[in-house]
XYZ file of C-alpha atoms in Angstrom:
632
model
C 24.810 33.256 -23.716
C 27.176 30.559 -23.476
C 30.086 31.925 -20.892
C 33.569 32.531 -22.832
C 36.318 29.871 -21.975
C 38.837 30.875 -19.200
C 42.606 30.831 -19.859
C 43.027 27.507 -18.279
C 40.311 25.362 -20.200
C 41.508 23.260 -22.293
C 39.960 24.705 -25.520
C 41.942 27.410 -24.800
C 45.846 25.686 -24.405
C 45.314 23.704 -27.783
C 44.497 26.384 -29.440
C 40.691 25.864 -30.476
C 38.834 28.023 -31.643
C 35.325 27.298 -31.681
C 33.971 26.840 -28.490
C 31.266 24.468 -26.623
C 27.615 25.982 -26.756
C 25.552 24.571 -23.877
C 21.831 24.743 -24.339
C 20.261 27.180 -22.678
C 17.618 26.449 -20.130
C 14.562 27.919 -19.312
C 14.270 29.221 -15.612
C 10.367 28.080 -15.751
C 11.714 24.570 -16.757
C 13.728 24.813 -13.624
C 10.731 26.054 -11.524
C 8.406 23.286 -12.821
C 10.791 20.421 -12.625
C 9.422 17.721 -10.155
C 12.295 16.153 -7.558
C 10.505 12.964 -7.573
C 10.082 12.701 -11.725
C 13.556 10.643 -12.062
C 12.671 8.471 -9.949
C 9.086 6.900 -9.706
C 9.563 5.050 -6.425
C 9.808 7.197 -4.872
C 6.923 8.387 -2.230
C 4.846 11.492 -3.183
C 4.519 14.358 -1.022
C 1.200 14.749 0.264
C 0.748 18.121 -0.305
C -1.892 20.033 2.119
C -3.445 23.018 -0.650
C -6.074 24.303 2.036
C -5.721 26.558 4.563
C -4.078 25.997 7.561
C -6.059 25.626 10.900
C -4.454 28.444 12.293
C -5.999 30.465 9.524
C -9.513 29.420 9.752
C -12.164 31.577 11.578
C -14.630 29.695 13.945
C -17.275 28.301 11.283
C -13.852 27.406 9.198
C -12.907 25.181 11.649
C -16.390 23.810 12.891
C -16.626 22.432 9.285
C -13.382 21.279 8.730
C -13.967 19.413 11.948
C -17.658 18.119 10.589
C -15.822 17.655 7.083
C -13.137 15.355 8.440
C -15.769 13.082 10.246
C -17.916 12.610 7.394
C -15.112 11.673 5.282
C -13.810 9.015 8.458
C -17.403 7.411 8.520
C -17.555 7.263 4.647
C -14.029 5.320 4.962
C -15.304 3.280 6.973
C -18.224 2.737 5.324
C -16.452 1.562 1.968
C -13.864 -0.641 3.751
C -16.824 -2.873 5.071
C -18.434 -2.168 1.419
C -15.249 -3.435 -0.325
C -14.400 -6.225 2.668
C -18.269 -7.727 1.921
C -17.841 -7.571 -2.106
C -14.653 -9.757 -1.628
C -16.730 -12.159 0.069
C -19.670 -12.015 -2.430
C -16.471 -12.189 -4.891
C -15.364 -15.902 -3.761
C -18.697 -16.690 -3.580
C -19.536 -16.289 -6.782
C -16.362 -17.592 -8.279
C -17.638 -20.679 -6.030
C -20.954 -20.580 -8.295
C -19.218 -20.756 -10.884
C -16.090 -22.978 -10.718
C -17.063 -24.919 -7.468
C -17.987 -27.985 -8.781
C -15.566 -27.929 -11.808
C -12.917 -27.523 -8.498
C -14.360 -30.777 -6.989
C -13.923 -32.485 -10.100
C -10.462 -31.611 -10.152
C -9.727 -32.731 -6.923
C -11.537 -36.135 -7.656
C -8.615 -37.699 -9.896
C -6.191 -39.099 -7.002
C -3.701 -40.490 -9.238
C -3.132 -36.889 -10.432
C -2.796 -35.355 -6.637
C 0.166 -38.364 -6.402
C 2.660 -36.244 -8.913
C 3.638 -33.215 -7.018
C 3.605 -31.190 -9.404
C 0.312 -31.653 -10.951
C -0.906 -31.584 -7.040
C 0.900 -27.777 -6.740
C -1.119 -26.485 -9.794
C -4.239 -28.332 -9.096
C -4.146 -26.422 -5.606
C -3.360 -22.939 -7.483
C -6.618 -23.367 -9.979
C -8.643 -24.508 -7.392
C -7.968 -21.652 -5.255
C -8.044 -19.176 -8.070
C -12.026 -20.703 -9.068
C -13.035 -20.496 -5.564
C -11.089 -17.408 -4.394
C -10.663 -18.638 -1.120
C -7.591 -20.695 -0.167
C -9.791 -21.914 3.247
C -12.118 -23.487 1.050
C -9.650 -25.341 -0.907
C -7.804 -26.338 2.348
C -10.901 -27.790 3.946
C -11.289 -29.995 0.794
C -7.882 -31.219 1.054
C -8.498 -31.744 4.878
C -11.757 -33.546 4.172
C -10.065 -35.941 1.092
C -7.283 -36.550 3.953
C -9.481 -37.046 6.839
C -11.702 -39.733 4.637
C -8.545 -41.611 3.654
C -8.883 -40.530 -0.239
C -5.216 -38.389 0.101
C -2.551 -38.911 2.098
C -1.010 -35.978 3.904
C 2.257 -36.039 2.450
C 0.189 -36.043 -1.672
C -2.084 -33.010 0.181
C 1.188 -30.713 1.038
C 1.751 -29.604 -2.382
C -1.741 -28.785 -2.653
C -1.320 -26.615 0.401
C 1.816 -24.777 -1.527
C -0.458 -24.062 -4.826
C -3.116 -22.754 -2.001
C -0.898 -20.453 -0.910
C 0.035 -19.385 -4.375
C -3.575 -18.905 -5.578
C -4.548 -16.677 -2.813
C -2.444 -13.979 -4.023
C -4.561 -12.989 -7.286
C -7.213 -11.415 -5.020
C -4.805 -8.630 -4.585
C -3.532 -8.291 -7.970
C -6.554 -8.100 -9.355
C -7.699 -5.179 -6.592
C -4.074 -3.356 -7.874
C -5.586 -3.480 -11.405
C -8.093 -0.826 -10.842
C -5.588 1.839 -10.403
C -4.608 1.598 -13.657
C -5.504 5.237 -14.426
C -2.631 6.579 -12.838
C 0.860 5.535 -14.168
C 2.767 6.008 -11.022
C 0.176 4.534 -8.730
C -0.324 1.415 -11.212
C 3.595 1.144 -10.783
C 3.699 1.011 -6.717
C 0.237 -0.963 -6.832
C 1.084 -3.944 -8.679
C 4.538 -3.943 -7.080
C 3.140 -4.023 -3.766
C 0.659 -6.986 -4.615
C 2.969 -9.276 -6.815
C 5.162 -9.134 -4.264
C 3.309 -11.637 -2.718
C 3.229 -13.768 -5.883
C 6.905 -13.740 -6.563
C 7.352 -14.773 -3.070
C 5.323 -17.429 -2.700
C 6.262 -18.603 -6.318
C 10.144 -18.687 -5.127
C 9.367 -20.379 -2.443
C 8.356 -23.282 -3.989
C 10.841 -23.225 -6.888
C 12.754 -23.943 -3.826
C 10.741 -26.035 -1.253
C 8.787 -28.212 -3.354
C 11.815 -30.225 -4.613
C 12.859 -30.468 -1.722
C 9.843 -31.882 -0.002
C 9.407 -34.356 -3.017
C 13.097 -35.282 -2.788
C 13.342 -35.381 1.650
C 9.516 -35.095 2.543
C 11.208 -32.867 4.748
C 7.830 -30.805 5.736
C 5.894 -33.852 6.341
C 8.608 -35.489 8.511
C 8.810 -31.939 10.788
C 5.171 -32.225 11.287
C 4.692 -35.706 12.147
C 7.780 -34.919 14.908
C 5.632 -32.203 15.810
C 2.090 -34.291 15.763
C 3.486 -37.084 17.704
C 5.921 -34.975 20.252
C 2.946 -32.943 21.752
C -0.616 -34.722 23.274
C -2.539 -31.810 21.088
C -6.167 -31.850 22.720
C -8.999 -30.656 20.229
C -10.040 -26.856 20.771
C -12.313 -24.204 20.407
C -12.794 -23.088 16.210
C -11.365 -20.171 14.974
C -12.704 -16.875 17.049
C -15.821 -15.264 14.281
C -14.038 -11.465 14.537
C -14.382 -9.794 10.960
C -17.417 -12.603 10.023
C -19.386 -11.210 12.434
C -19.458 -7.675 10.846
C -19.902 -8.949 7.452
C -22.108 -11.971 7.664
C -25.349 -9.586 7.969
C -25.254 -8.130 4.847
C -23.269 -11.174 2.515
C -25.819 -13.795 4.267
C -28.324 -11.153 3.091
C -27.178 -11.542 -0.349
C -26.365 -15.770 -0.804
C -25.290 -17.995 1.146
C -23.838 -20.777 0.603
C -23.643 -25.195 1.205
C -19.996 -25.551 1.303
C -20.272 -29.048 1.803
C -21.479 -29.820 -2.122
C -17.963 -29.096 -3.197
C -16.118 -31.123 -0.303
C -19.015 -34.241 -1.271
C -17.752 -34.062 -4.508
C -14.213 -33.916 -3.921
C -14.911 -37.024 -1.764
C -17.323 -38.983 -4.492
C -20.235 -38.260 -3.200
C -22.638 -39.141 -5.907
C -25.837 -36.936 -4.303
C -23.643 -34.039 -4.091
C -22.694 -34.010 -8.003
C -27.227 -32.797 -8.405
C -26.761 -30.653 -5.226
C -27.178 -26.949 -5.628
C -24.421 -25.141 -3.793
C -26.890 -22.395 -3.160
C -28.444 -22.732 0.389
C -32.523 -22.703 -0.001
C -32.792 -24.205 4.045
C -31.192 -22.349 6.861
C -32.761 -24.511 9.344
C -33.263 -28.266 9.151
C -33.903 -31.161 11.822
C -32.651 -34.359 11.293
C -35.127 -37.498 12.625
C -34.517 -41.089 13.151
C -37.108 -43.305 12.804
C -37.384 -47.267 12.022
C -38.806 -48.346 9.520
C -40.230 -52.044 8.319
C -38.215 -53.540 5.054
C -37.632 -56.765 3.625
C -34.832 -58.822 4.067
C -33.231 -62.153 2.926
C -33.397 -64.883 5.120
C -29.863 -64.640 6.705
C -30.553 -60.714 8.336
C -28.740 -60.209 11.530
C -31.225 -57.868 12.800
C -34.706 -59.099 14.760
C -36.374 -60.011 11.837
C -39.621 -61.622 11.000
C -41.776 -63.335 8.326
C -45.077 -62.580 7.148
C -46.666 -64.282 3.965
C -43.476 -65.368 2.564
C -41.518 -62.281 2.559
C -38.669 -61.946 5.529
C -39.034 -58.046 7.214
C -36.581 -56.560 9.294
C -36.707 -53.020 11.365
C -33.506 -50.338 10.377
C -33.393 -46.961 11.272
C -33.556 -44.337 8.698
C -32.556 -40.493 9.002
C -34.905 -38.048 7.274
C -34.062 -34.445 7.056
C -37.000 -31.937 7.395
C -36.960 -28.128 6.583
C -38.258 -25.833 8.884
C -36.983 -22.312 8.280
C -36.076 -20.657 4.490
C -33.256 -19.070 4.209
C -33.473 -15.072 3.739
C -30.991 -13.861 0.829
C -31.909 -12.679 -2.142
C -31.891 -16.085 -4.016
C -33.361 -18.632 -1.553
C -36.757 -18.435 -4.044
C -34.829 -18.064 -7.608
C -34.950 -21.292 -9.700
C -31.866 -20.191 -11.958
C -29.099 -22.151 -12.010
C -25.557 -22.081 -9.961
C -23.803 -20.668 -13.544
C -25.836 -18.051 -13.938
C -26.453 -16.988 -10.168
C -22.739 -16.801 -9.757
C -22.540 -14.619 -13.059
C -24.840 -12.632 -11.984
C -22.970 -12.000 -8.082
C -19.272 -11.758 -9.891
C -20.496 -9.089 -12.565
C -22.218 -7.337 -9.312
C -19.145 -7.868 -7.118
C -16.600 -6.776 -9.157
C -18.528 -3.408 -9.675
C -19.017 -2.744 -6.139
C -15.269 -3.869 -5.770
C -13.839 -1.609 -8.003
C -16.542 1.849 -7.551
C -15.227 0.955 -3.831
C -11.170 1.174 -4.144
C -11.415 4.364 -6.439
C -13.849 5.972 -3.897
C -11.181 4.818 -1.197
C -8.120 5.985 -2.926
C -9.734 9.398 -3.102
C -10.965 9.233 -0.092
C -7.621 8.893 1.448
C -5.585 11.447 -1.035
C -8.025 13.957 0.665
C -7.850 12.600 4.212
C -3.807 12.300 4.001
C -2.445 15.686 3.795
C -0.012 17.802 5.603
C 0.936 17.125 9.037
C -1.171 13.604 9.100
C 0.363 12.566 6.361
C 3.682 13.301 7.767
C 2.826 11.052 10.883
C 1.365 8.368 9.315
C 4.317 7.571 6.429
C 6.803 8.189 9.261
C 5.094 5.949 11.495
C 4.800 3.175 8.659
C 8.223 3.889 6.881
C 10.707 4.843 9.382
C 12.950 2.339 10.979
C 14.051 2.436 14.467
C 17.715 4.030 14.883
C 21.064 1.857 14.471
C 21.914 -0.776 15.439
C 18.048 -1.708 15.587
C 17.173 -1.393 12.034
C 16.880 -4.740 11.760
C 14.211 -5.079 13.753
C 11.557 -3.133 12.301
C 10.955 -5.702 9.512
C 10.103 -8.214 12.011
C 7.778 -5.966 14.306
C 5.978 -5.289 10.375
C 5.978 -9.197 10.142
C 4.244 -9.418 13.495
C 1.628 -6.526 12.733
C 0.539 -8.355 9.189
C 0.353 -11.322 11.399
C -2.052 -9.707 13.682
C -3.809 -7.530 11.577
C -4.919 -10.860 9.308
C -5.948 -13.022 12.423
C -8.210 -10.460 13.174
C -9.507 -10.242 9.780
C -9.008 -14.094 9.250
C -8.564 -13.067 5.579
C -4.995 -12.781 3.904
C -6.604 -11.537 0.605
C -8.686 -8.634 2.683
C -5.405 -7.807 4.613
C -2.962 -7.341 1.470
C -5.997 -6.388 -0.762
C -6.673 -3.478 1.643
C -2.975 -2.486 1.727
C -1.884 -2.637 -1.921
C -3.851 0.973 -2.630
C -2.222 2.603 0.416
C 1.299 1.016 -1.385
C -0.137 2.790 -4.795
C -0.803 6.054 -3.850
C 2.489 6.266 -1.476
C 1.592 5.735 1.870
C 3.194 2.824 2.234
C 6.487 1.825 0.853
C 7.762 -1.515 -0.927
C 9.891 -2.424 1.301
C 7.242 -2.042 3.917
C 4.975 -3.803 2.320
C 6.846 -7.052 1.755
C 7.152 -7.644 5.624
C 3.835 -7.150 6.009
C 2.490 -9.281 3.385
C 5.209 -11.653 5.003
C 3.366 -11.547 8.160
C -0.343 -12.072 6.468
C 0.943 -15.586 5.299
C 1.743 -16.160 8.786
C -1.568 -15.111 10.301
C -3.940 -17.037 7.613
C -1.822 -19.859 8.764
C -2.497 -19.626 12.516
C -6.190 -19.492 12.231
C -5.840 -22.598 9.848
C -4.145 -24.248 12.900
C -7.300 -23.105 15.118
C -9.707 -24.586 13.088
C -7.818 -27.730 12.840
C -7.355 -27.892 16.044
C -11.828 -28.158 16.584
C -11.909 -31.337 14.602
C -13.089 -34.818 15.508
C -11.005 -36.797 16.919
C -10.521 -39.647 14.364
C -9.077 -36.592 12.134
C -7.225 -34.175 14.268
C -3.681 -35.326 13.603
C -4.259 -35.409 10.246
C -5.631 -32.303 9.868
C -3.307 -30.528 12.473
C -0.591 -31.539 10.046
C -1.724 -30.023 7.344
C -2.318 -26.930 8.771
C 1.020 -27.221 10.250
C 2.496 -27.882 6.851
C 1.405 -24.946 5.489
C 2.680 -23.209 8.293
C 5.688 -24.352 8.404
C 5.869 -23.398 4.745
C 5.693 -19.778 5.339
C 8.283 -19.578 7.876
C 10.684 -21.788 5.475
C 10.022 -18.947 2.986
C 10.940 -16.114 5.241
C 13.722 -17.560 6.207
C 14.677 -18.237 2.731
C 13.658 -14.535 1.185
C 13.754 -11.734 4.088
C 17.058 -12.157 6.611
C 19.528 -11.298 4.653
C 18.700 -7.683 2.162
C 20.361 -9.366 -0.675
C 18.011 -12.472 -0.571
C 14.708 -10.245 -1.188
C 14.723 -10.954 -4.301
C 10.977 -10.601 -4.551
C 10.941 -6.778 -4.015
C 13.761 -6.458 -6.725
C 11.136 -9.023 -8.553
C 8.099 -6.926 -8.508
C 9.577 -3.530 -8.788
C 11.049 -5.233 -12.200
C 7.011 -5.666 -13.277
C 5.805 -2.727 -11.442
C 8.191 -0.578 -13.969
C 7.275 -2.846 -17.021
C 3.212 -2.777 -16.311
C 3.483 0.897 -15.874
C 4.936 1.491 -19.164
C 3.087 -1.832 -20.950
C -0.574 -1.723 -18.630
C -2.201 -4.225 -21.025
C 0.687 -6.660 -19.529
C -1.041 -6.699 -16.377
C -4.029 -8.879 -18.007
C -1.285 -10.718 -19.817
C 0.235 -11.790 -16.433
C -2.508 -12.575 -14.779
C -3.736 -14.634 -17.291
C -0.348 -16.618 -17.879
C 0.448 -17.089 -13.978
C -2.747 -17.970 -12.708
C -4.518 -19.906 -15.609
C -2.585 -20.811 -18.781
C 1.061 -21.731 -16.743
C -1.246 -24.075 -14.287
C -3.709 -25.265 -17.018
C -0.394 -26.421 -19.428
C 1.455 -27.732 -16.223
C -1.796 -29.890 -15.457
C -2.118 -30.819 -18.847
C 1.301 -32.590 -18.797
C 0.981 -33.983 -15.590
C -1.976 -35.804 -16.845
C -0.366 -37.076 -20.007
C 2.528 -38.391 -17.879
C 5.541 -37.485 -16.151
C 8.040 -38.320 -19.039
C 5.782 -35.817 -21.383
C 6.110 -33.318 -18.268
C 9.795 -34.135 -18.296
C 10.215 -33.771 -21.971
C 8.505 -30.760 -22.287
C 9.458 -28.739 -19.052
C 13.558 -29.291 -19.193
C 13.817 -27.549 -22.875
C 11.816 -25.135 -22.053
C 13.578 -24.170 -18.036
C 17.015 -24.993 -19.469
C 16.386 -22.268 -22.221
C 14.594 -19.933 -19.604
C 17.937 -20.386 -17.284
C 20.067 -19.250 -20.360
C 17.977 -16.279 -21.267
C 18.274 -14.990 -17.507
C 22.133 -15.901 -17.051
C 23.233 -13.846 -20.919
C 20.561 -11.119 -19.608
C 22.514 -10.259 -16.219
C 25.830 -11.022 -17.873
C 24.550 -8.376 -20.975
C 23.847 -5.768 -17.922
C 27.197 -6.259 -15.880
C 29.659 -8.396 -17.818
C 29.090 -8.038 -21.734
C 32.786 -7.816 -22.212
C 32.142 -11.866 -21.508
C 29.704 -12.831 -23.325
C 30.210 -13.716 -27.810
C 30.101 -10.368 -29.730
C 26.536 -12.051 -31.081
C 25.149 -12.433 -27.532
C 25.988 -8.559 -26.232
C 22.368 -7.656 -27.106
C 19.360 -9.672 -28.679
C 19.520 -7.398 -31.923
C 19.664 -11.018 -34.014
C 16.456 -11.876 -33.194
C 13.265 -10.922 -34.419
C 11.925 -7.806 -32.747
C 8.759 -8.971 -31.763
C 10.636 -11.662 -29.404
C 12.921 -9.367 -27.589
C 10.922 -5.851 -27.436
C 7.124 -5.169 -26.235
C 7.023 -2.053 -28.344
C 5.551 -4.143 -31.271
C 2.864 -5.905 -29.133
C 2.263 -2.645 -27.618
C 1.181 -1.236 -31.187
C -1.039 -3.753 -31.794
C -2.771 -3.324 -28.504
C -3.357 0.598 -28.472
C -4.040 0.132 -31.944
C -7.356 -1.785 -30.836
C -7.660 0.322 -27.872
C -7.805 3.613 -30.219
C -10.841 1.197 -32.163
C -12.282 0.847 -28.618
C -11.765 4.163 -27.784
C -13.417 5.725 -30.780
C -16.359 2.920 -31.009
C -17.567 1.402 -27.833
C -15.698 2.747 -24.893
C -15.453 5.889 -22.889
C -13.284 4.012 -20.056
C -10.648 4.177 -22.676
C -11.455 7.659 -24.043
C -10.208 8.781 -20.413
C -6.663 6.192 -20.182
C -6.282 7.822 -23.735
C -7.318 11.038 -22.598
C -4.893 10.627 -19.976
C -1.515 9.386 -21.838
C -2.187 12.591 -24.017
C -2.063 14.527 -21.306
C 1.039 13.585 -20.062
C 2.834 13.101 -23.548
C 1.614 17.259 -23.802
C 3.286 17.911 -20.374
C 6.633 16.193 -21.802
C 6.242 17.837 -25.263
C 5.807 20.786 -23.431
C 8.629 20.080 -21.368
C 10.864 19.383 -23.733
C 10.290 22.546 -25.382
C 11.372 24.681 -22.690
C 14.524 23.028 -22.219
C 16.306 25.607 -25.293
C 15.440 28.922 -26.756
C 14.727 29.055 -30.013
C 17.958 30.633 -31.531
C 19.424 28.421 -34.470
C 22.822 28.731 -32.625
C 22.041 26.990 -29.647
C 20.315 23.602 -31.368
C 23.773 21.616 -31.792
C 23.636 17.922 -32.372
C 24.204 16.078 -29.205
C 26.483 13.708 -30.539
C 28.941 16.671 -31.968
C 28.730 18.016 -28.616
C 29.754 14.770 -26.945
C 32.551 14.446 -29.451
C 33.599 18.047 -28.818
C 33.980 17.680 -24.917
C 35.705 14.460 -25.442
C 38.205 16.111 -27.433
C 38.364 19.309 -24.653
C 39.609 16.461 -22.431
């Protein structure tokens, strides 16, 4: 029962009768209620549901022991399992988009608008999945005098840009879980919104200043650089057994065509010959009569001698498609359908893996370890220390996509927060960058300053980007960025596909499309359309903290059509053919459907609890609200 008002409420001094019924709750409802439901960010305790060690008997123990191994080794196991189908994953998406990416970077006049050089760099990197591959093209154009270094620097920024879809298509495949999706894709567009700020920022600049370029050149011509030793073989050497058993491939076919190489357009990019020998020999061949060479004349034909080069195959290669006579297309269909399975059986087996492993006391180490920062005043340095450890941790793997593709499931199922995670994937574009310099640093010497300075470019890039994005709290605007998606994917996961699709494809494609028609089309279009984008974000922050500002008209976007301001149409459209998918062709959906049932029961069920069923307690809320206003 409601509890009777006391002399000094105000019901009581005006005279009112009728008091306020609160609904009743249901002590169950109270029991039930989980701390961390308001707010999905969050990190999940861990719980540890078995017994505790000091419980078990001998043979307990022994097998816990013998339990916890097995499930370390099978870790490990999948980690070089998923590490190798990323590999087999960019080298199937060179199969198939490899020469298309060579084409692309054939048309100089297009790599001379900035622009059209930033998205060529993002598509190219997205085909090949591999933003060292695209970088050595660019360093070979450069090094051939085809590009000059500062027409190769925007390419370098779209590199950096399409490395990040490795990772955000990895976060994908936790889409079974709401709350995991939600901390998943946070965690890996993270790196997107960062690197995509950064050059809303940096590229004008560097077309306006050449500001980069100049820095390097200082750099380049301050210092007597001396050529090195490559980058150190640490993570290849692991892998290269089993992806070399599988293809390998003649990166040189997409660099020749890049170049204009007119033998490399009919070249396969698969490798048949593992080991070749190269012979010179002369050979006779007629001249006319004004050779330079020692020539002679016989009959009444002028010969001369020249040496030729010959290649000669000794040794087949071993993987499993040195003897197949399909094509590139459909070998590199083939490896991506096979990839992508292996890649995604792989990070479910993992996350399990590691929601067993992670319990209790471990897990109680290992998030404080990760997530704690160190006492005041020194706070501030734990971010950088994180910086320095993704830094690290990618050298050694000489992979940014394997380093922030292997952390974004530990950021999904809560071992690793958001804020950690941004640091760290701060400090993977700083280590990808670092072996770049390495391997620059092992090239001839007619092109070591020129490719030095591109790796320094891209460098100094990164660090411009930190510095622009991470210092200062209220300038990481990328965490505030992704969390903004995380929360919209989560409720909307078909928008995942949608943003993939727009950032790393259709926005480039249309962007390179315009480029191509010329810069006063890219002009014309673009302005409308960033000039109305700048309004829309300006009246939707002044809606959400000044309305009292803003035209009575522009409080809310009620005027407009609801398809244009609300994803609950779209979102009825797309169950709607997920329900015909569901009950036709797929059981993948039967369990996401199976799923969101479940949970809408729990918060039917919920719901339910929260009032008895007694007539007198099922007030509208509104009269209650007006009630209490008028107690006060």
């Amino acid at each position: 029962m409601a509890p009777s008002p006391k002399s000094g409420d105000p019901q009581t001094s005006t005279g009112e009768k009728d008091s306020v019924v609160l609904p009743a709750y249901s002590h169950m409802d109270l029991l039930d209620k989980d701390p961390n439901e308001d707010d999905p960010w969050n990190l999940p305790e861990l719980q540890d549901t078995g017994l505790k060690w000091s419980e078990l008997d001998t043979k307990g123990k022994v097998m816990r022991v013998l339990t916890s191994i097995a499930k370390f080794i099978a870790l490990v196991g999948l980690l070089y399992m998923f590490v190798c189908s990323l590999d087999v994953l960019s080298s199937a998406f060179q199969l198939v988009g490899g020469k298309a990416a060579g084409d692309i970077f054939q048309d100089n006049a297009v790599l001379s608008n900035p622009v059209a050089g930033l998205v060529i760099g993002v598509l190219v990197t997205v085909l090949v999945q591999s933003s060292s591959t695209s970088s050595s093209i660019v360093v070979s154009m450069v090094s051939s005098g085809l590009l000059e270094v500062q027409s190769a620097v925007p390419v370098i920024m779209g590199a950096n840009i399409g490395t990040s879809v490795t990772n955000t298509i990895v976060a994908m495949m936790q889409a079974g879980d709401r709350n995991e999706f939600r901390r998943a894709f946070a965690g890996a567009t993270v790196h997107d919104f960062f690197n995509w700020l950064s050059v809303l920022i940096l590229l004008p600049l560097e077309a306006a200043t050449g500001v980069l370029y100049t820095l390097t050149k200082l750099v380049i011509d301050s210092f007597n650089i001396q050529g090195g030793d490559n980058a150190p073989d640490l993570l290849n050497v692991i892998t290269d057994p089993l992806t070399n058993s599988i293809i390998e491939l003649d990166k040189s076919v997409i660099s020749g065509i890049a170049t204009g190489d007119p033998a490399a357009r009919n070249k396969s990019l698969i490798k048949f010959w593992c080991k070749t020998e190269k012979l010179v020999t002369l050979e006779n061949i007629t001249s006319d009569a004004n050779c330079t060479n020692p020539c002679w004349e016989e009959g009444n034909q002028t010969w001369t001698q020249i040496n030729v080069t010959t290649s000669i195959n000794l040794e087949r290669c071993k993987h499993i498609f040195a003897y197949s006579d399909l094509p590139d297309l459909a070998v590199g269909l083939i490896l991506l359908a096979l990839s992508l399975l292996v890649l995604c059986t792989c990070l479910i087996l993992i996350v399990k893996l590691l929601n067993s492993m992670l319990k209790g006391q471990v897990a109680v180490v290992i998030k404080k370890v990760l997530n704690t920062d160190f006492p005041f005043p020194f706070g501030w340095v734990t971010g950088y220390i994180a910086i320095l450890v993704g830094a690290g941790m990618t050298f050694i793997v000489q992979s940014s996509s394997v380093f922030t593709s292997a952390i974004t499931p530990l950021v999904g199922i809560g071992v690793i927060s958001l804020e950690r995670a941004y640091p760290l994937t701060l400090g993977s574009n700083i280590g990808t960058t670092t072996t770049a310099i390495l391997a620059a640093m092992a090239s001839p010497g007619e092109t070591l300053a020129n490719s030095l300075q591109i790796a320094l470019c891209h460098f100094f890039f990164n660090i411009a980007g930190i510095l622009l994005w991470y210092p200062i709290p209220f300038t990481r605007i990328p965490i505030r960025l992704a969390r903004a998606l995380g929360n919209r994917t989560a409720k909307y996961r078909w928008f995942a596909a949608i943003y993939l699709l727009i950032c790393f494809l259709l926005l480039p494609l249309t962007i390179l499309g315009l480029s191509i028609a010329g810069w006063q089309v890219l002009v014309g279009v673009a302005v409308p359309i960033v000039t109305l984008a700048i309004f829309v974000i300006i009246v939707n922050l002044m809606q959400k903290h000044c309305p009292r500002f803003l035209l009575s008209g522009l409080r809310n976007w009620d005027f407009l059509p609801r398809p244009l301001h609300s994803m609950a149409p779209w979102d009825h459209v797309v169950t709607s053919g997920m329900d015909f998918c569901a009950t036709r062709c797929c059981c993948c959906c039967k369990c996401c459907q199976k799923n969101d049932d479940e949970e809408e029961g729990r918060k039917e069920r919920r719901n339910s609890l929260e009032m008895y069923d007694n007539p007198a307690l099922t007030k509208d809320d509104e009269t209650q609200e007006e009630t209490k206003g008028n107690a006060k």
